PDB file of C-alpha atoms in Angstrom:
ATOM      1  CA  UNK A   1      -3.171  -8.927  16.866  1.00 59.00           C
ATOM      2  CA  UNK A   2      -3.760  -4.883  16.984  1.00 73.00           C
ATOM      3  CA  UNK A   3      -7.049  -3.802  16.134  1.00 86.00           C
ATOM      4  CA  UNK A   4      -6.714  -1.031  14.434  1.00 92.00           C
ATOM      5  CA  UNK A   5      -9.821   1.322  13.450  1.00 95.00           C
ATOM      6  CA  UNK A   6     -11.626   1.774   9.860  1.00 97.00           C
ATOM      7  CA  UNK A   7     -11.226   5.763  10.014  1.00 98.00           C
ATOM      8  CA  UNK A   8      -7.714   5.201  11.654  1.00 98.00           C
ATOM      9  CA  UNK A   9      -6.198   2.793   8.308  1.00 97.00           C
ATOM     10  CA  UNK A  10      -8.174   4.359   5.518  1.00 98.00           C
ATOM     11  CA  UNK A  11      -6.049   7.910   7.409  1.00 98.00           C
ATOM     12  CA  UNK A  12      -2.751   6.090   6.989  1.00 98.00           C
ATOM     13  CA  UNK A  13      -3.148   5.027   3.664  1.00 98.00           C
ATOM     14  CA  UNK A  14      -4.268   8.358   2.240  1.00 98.00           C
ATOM     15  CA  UNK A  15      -1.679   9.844   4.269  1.00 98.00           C
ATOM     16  CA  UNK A  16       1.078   7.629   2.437  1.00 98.00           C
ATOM     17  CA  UNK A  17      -1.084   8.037  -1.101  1.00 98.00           C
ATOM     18  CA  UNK A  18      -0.735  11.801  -0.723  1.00 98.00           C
ATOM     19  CA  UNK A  19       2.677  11.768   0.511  1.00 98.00           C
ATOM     20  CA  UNK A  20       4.082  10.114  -2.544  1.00 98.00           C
ATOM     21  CA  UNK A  21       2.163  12.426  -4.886  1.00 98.00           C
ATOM     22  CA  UNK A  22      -1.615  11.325  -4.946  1.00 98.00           C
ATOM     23  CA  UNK A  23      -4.251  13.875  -5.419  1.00 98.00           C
ATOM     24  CA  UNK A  24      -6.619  14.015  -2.128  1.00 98.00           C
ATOM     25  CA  UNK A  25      -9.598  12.689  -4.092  1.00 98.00           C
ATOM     26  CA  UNK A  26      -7.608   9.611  -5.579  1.00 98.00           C
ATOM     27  CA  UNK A  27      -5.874   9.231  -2.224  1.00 98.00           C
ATOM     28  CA  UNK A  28      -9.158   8.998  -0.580  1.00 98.00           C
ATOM     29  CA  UNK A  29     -11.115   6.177  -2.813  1.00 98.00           C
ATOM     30  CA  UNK A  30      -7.854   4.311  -3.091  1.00 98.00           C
ATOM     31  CA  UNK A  31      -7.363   4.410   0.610  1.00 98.00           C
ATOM     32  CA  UNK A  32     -11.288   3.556   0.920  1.00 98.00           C
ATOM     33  CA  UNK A  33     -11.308   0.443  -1.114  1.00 98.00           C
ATOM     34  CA  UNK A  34      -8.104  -0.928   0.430  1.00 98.00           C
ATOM     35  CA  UNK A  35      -9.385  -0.316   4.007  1.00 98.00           C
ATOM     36  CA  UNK A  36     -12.409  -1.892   3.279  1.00 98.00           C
ATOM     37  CA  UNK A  37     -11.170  -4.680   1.870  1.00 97.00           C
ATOM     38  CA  UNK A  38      -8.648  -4.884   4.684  1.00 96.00           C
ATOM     39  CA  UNK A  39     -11.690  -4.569   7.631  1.00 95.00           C
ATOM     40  CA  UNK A  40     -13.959  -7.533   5.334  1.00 95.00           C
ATOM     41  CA  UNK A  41     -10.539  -9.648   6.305  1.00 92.00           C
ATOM     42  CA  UNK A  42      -8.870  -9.813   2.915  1.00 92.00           C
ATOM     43  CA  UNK A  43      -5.600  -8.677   4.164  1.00 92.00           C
ATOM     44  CA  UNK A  44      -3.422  -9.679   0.816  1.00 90.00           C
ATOM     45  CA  UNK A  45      -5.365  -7.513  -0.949  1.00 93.00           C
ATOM     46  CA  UNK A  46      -5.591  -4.576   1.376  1.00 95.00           C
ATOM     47  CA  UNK A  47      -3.313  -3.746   4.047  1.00 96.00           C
ATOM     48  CA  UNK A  48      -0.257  -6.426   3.346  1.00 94.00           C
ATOM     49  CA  UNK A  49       0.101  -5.388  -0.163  1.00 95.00           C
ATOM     50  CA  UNK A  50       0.121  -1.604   0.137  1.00 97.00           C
ATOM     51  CA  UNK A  51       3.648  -1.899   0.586  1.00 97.00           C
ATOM     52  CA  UNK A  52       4.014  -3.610  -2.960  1.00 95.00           C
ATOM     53  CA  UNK A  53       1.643  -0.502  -3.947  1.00 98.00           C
ATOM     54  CA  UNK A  54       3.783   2.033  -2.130  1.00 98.00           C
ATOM     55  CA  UNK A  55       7.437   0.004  -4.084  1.00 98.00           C
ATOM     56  CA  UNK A  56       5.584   0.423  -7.223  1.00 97.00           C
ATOM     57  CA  UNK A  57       5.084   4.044  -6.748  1.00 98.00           C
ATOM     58  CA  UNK A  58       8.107   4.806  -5.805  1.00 98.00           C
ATOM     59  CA  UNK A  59       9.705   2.606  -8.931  1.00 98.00           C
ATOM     60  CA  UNK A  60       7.913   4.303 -11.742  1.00 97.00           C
ATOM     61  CA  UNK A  61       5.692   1.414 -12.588  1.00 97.00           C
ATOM     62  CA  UNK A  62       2.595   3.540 -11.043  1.00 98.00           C
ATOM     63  CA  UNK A  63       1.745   7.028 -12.486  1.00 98.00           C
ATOM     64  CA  UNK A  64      -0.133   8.508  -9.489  1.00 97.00           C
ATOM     65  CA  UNK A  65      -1.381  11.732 -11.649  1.00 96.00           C
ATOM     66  CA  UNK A  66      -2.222   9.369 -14.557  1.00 97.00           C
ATOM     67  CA  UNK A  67      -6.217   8.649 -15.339  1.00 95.00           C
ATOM     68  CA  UNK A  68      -7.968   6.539 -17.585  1.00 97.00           C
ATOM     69  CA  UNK A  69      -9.242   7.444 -20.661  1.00 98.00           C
ATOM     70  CA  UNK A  70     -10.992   5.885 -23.438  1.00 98.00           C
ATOM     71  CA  UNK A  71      -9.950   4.332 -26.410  1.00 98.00           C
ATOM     72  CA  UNK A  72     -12.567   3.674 -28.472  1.00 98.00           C
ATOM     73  CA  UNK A  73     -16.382   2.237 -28.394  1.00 98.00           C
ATOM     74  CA  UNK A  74     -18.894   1.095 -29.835  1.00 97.00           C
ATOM     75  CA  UNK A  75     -22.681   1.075 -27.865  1.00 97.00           C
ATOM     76  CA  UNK A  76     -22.404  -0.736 -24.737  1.00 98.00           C
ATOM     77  CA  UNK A  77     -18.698  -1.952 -25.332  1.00 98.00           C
ATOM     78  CA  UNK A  78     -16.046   0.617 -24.538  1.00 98.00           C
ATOM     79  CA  UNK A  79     -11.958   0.079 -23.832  1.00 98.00           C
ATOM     80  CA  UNK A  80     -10.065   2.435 -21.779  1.00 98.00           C
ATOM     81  CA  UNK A  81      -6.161   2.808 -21.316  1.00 98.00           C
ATOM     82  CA  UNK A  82      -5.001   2.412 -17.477  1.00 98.00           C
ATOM     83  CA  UNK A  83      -1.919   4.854 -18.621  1.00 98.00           C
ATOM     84  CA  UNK A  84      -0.514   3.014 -15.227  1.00 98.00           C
ATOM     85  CA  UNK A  85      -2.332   4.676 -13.193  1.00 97.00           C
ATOM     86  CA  UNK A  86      -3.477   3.322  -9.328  1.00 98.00           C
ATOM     87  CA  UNK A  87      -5.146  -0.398 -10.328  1.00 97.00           C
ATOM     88  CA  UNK A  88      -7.849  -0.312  -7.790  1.00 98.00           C
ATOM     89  CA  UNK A  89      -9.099   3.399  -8.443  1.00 98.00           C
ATOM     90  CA  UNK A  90      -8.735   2.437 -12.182  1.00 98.00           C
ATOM     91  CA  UNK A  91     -10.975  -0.599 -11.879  1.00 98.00           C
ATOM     92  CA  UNK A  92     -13.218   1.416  -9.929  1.00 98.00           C
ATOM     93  CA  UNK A  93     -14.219   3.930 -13.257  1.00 98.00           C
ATOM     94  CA  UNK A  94     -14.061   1.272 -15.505  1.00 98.00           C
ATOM     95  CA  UNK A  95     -17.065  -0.226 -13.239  1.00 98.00           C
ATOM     96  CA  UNK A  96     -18.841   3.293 -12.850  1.00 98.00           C
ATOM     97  CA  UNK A  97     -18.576   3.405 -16.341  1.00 98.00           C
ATOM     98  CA  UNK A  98     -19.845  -0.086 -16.790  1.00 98.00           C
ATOM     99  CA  UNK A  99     -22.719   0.692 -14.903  1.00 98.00           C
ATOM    100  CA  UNK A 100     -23.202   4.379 -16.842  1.00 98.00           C
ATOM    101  CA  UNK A 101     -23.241   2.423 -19.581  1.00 98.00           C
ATOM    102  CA  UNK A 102     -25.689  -0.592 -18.785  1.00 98.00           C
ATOM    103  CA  UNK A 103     -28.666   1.524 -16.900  1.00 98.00           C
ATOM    104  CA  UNK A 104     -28.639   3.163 -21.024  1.00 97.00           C
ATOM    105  CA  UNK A 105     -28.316  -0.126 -22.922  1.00 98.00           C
ATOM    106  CA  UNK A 106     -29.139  -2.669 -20.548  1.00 97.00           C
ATOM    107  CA  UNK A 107     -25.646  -3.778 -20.890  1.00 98.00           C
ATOM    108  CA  UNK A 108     -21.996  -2.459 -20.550  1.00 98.00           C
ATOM    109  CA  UNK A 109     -18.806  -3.845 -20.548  1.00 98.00           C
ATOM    110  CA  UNK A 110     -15.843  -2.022 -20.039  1.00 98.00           C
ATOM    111  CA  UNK A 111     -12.035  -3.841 -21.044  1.00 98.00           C
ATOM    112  CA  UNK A 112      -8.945  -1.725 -19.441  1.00 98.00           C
ATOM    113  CA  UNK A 113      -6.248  -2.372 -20.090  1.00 97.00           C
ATOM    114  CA  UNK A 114      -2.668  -0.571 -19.018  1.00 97.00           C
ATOM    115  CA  UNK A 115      -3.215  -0.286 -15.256  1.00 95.00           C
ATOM    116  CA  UNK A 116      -1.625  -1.551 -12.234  1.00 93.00           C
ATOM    117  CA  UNK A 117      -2.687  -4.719  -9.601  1.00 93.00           C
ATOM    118  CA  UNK A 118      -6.672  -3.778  -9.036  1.00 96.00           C
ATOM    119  CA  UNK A 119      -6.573  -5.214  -4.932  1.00 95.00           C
ATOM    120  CA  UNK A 120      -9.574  -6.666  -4.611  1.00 96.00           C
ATOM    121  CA  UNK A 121     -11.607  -7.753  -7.481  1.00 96.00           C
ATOM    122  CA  UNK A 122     -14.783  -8.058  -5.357  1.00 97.00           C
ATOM    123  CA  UNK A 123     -14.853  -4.485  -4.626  1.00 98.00           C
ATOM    124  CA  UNK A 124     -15.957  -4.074  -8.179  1.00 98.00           C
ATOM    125  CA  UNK A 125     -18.361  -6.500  -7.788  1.00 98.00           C
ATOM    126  CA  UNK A 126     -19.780  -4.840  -4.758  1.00 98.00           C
ATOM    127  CA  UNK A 127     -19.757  -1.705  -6.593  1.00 98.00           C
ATOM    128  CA  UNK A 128     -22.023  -2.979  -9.354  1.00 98.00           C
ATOM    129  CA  UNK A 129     -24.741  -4.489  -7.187  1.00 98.00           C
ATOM    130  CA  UNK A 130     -24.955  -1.644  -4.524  1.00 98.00           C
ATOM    131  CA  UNK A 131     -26.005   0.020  -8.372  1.00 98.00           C
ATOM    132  CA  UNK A 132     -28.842  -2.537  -9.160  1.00 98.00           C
ATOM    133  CA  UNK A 133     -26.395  -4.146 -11.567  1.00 98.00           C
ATOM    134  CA  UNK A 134     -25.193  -7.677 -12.080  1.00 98.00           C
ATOM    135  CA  UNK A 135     -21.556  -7.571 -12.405  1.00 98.00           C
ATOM    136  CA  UNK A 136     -18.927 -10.091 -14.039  1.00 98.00           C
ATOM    137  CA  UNK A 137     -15.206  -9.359 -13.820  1.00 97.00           C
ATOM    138  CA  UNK A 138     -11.949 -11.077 -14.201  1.00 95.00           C
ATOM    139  CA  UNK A 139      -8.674  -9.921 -15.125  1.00 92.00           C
ATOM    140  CA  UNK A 140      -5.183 -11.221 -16.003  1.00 86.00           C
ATOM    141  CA  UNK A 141      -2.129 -12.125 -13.621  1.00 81.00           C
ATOM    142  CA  UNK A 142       1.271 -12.831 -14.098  1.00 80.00           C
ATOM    143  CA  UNK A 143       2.698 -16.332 -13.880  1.00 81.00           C
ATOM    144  CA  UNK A 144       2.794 -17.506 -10.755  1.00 78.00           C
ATOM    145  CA  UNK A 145       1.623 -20.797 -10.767  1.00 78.00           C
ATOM    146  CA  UNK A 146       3.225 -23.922 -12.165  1.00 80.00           C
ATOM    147  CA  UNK A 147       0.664 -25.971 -14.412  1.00 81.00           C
ATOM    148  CA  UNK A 148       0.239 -29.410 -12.342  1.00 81.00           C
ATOM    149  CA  UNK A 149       3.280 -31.483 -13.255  1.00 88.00           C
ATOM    150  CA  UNK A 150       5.344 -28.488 -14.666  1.00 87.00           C
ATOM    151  CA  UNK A 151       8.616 -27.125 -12.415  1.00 88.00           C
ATOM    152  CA  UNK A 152       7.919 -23.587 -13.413  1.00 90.00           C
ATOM    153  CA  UNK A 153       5.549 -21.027 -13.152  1.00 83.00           C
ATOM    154  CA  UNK A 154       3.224 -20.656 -16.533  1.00 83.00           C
ATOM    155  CA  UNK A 155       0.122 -19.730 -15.749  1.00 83.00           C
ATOM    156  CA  UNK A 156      -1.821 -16.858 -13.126  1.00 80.00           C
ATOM    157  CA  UNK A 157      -4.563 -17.731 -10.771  1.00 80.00           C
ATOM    158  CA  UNK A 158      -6.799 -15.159 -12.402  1.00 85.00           C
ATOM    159  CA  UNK A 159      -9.472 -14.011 -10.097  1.00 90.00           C
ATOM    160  CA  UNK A 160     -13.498 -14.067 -11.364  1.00 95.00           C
ATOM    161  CA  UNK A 161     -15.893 -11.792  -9.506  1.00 97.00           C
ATOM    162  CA  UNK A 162     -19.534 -12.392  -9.817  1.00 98.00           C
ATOM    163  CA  UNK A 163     -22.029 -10.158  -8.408  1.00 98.00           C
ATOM    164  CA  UNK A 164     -26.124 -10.701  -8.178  1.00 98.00           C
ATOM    165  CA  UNK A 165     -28.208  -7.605  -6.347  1.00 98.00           C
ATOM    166  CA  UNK A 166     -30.668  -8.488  -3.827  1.00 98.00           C
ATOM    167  CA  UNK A 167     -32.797  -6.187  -1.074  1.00 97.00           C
ATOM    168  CA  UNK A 168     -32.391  -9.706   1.197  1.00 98.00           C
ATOM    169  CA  UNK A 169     -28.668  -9.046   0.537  1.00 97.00           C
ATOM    170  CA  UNK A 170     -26.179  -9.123  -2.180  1.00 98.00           C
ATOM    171  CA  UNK A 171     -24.293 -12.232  -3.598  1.00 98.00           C
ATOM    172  CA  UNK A 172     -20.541 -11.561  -4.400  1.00 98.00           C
ATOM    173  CA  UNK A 173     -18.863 -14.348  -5.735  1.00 97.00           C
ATOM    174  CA  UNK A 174     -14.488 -13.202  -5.532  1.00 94.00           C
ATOM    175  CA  UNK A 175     -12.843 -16.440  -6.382  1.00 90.00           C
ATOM    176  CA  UNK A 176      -9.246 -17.289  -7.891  1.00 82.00           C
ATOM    177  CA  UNK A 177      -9.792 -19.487 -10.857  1.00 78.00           C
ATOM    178  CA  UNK A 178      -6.797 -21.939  -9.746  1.00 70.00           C
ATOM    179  CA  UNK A 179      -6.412 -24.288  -6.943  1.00 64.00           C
ATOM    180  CA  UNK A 180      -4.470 -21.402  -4.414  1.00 65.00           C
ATOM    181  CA  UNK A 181      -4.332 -17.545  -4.085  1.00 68.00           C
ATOM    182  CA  UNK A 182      -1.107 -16.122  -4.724  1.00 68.00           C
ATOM    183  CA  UNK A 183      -2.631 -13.868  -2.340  1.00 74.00           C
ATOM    184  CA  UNK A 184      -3.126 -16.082   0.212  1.00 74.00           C
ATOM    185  CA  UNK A 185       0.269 -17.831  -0.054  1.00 75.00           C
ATOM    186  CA  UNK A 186       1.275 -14.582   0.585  1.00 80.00           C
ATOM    187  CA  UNK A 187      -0.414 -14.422   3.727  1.00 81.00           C
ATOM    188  CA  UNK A 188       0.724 -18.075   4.954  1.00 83.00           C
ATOM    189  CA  UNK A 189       4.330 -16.873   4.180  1.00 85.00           C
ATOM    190  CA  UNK A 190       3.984 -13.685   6.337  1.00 84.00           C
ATOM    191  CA  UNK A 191       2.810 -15.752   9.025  1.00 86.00           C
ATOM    192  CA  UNK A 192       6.007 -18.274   8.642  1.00 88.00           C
TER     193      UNK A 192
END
């Protein structure tokens, strides 16, 4: 397999990003959390499914100029429209803001809702704990699991992210919440 360097992937993804119509400063976190999660060896969620990314870009269902904004809150609690915009740079201010929120109230939870396929849910997780923060976050999927028995697909294999800070190291917990990883089926069928 071609090794390929951290400074040389996170360049060809913001290359693409930009390309299609990303701002730089999007392009660039977008292309930093998909090359990191790529280089910690969680390929279905970095580098194999920025083409998916790139299809969705290119078929309207991503807004690349879009940005979240909020909808309403209430103290700690806030929920922010995606407006389609990039999932993972989404998910990353709905954490910042999280966090924002949480060093004020000692809590913060952030619901978005309206974006696009975050990548990695982990990333978020990392996010809060490199701020001191313990961090819970899940999100929806599409079907794409039958339940056991069933012949079709009725229920997602929605991930849970759990996230403890520590100075002897973090604890990141990035699990799917069903028996497989649509992710990693992915990966077994792109191996054959």
């Amino acid at each position: 397999m071609p090794r390929i360097s951290f400074a040389e992937l996170k360049a060809e993804f913001k290359r693409v990003l930009i390309k299609k119509g990303c701002d730089e400063a999007t392009a660039d976190l977008s292309a930093q959390l998909m090359t990191e999660t790529s280089c910690d060896g969680v390929y279905s969620h970095g580098v194999n499914r920025f083409p998916r990314v790139v299809e969705y870009i290119d078929k309207g269902y991503i807004d690349l100029a879009a940005e979240p904004v909020k909808v309403e809150g209430m103290g700690a609690f806030e929920r922010w429209d995606g407006r389609r915009g990039l999932g993972n740079t989404n998910a990353h201010a709905a954490m910042a803001r999280a966090i924002e929120l949480a060093q004020q109230n000692g809590i913060g939870a952030v619901a978005l809702a309206n974006t696009n396929h975050w990548l990695r849910g982990g990333s978020y997780g990392w996010q809060a704990a490199e701020s001191g923060c313990v961090g819970i976050c899940w999100t929806n999927t599409q079907p794409n699991m039958p339940a056991w028995g069933a012949r079709d697909r009725r229920i997602g294999n929605n991930p849970f992210i759990m996230a403890v800070p520590r100075k002897e190291g973090h604890v990141v917990v990035d699990i799917a919440m069903a028996q497989f990883s649509y992710g990693q089926m992915e990966n077994k069928a792109l191996r054959g």
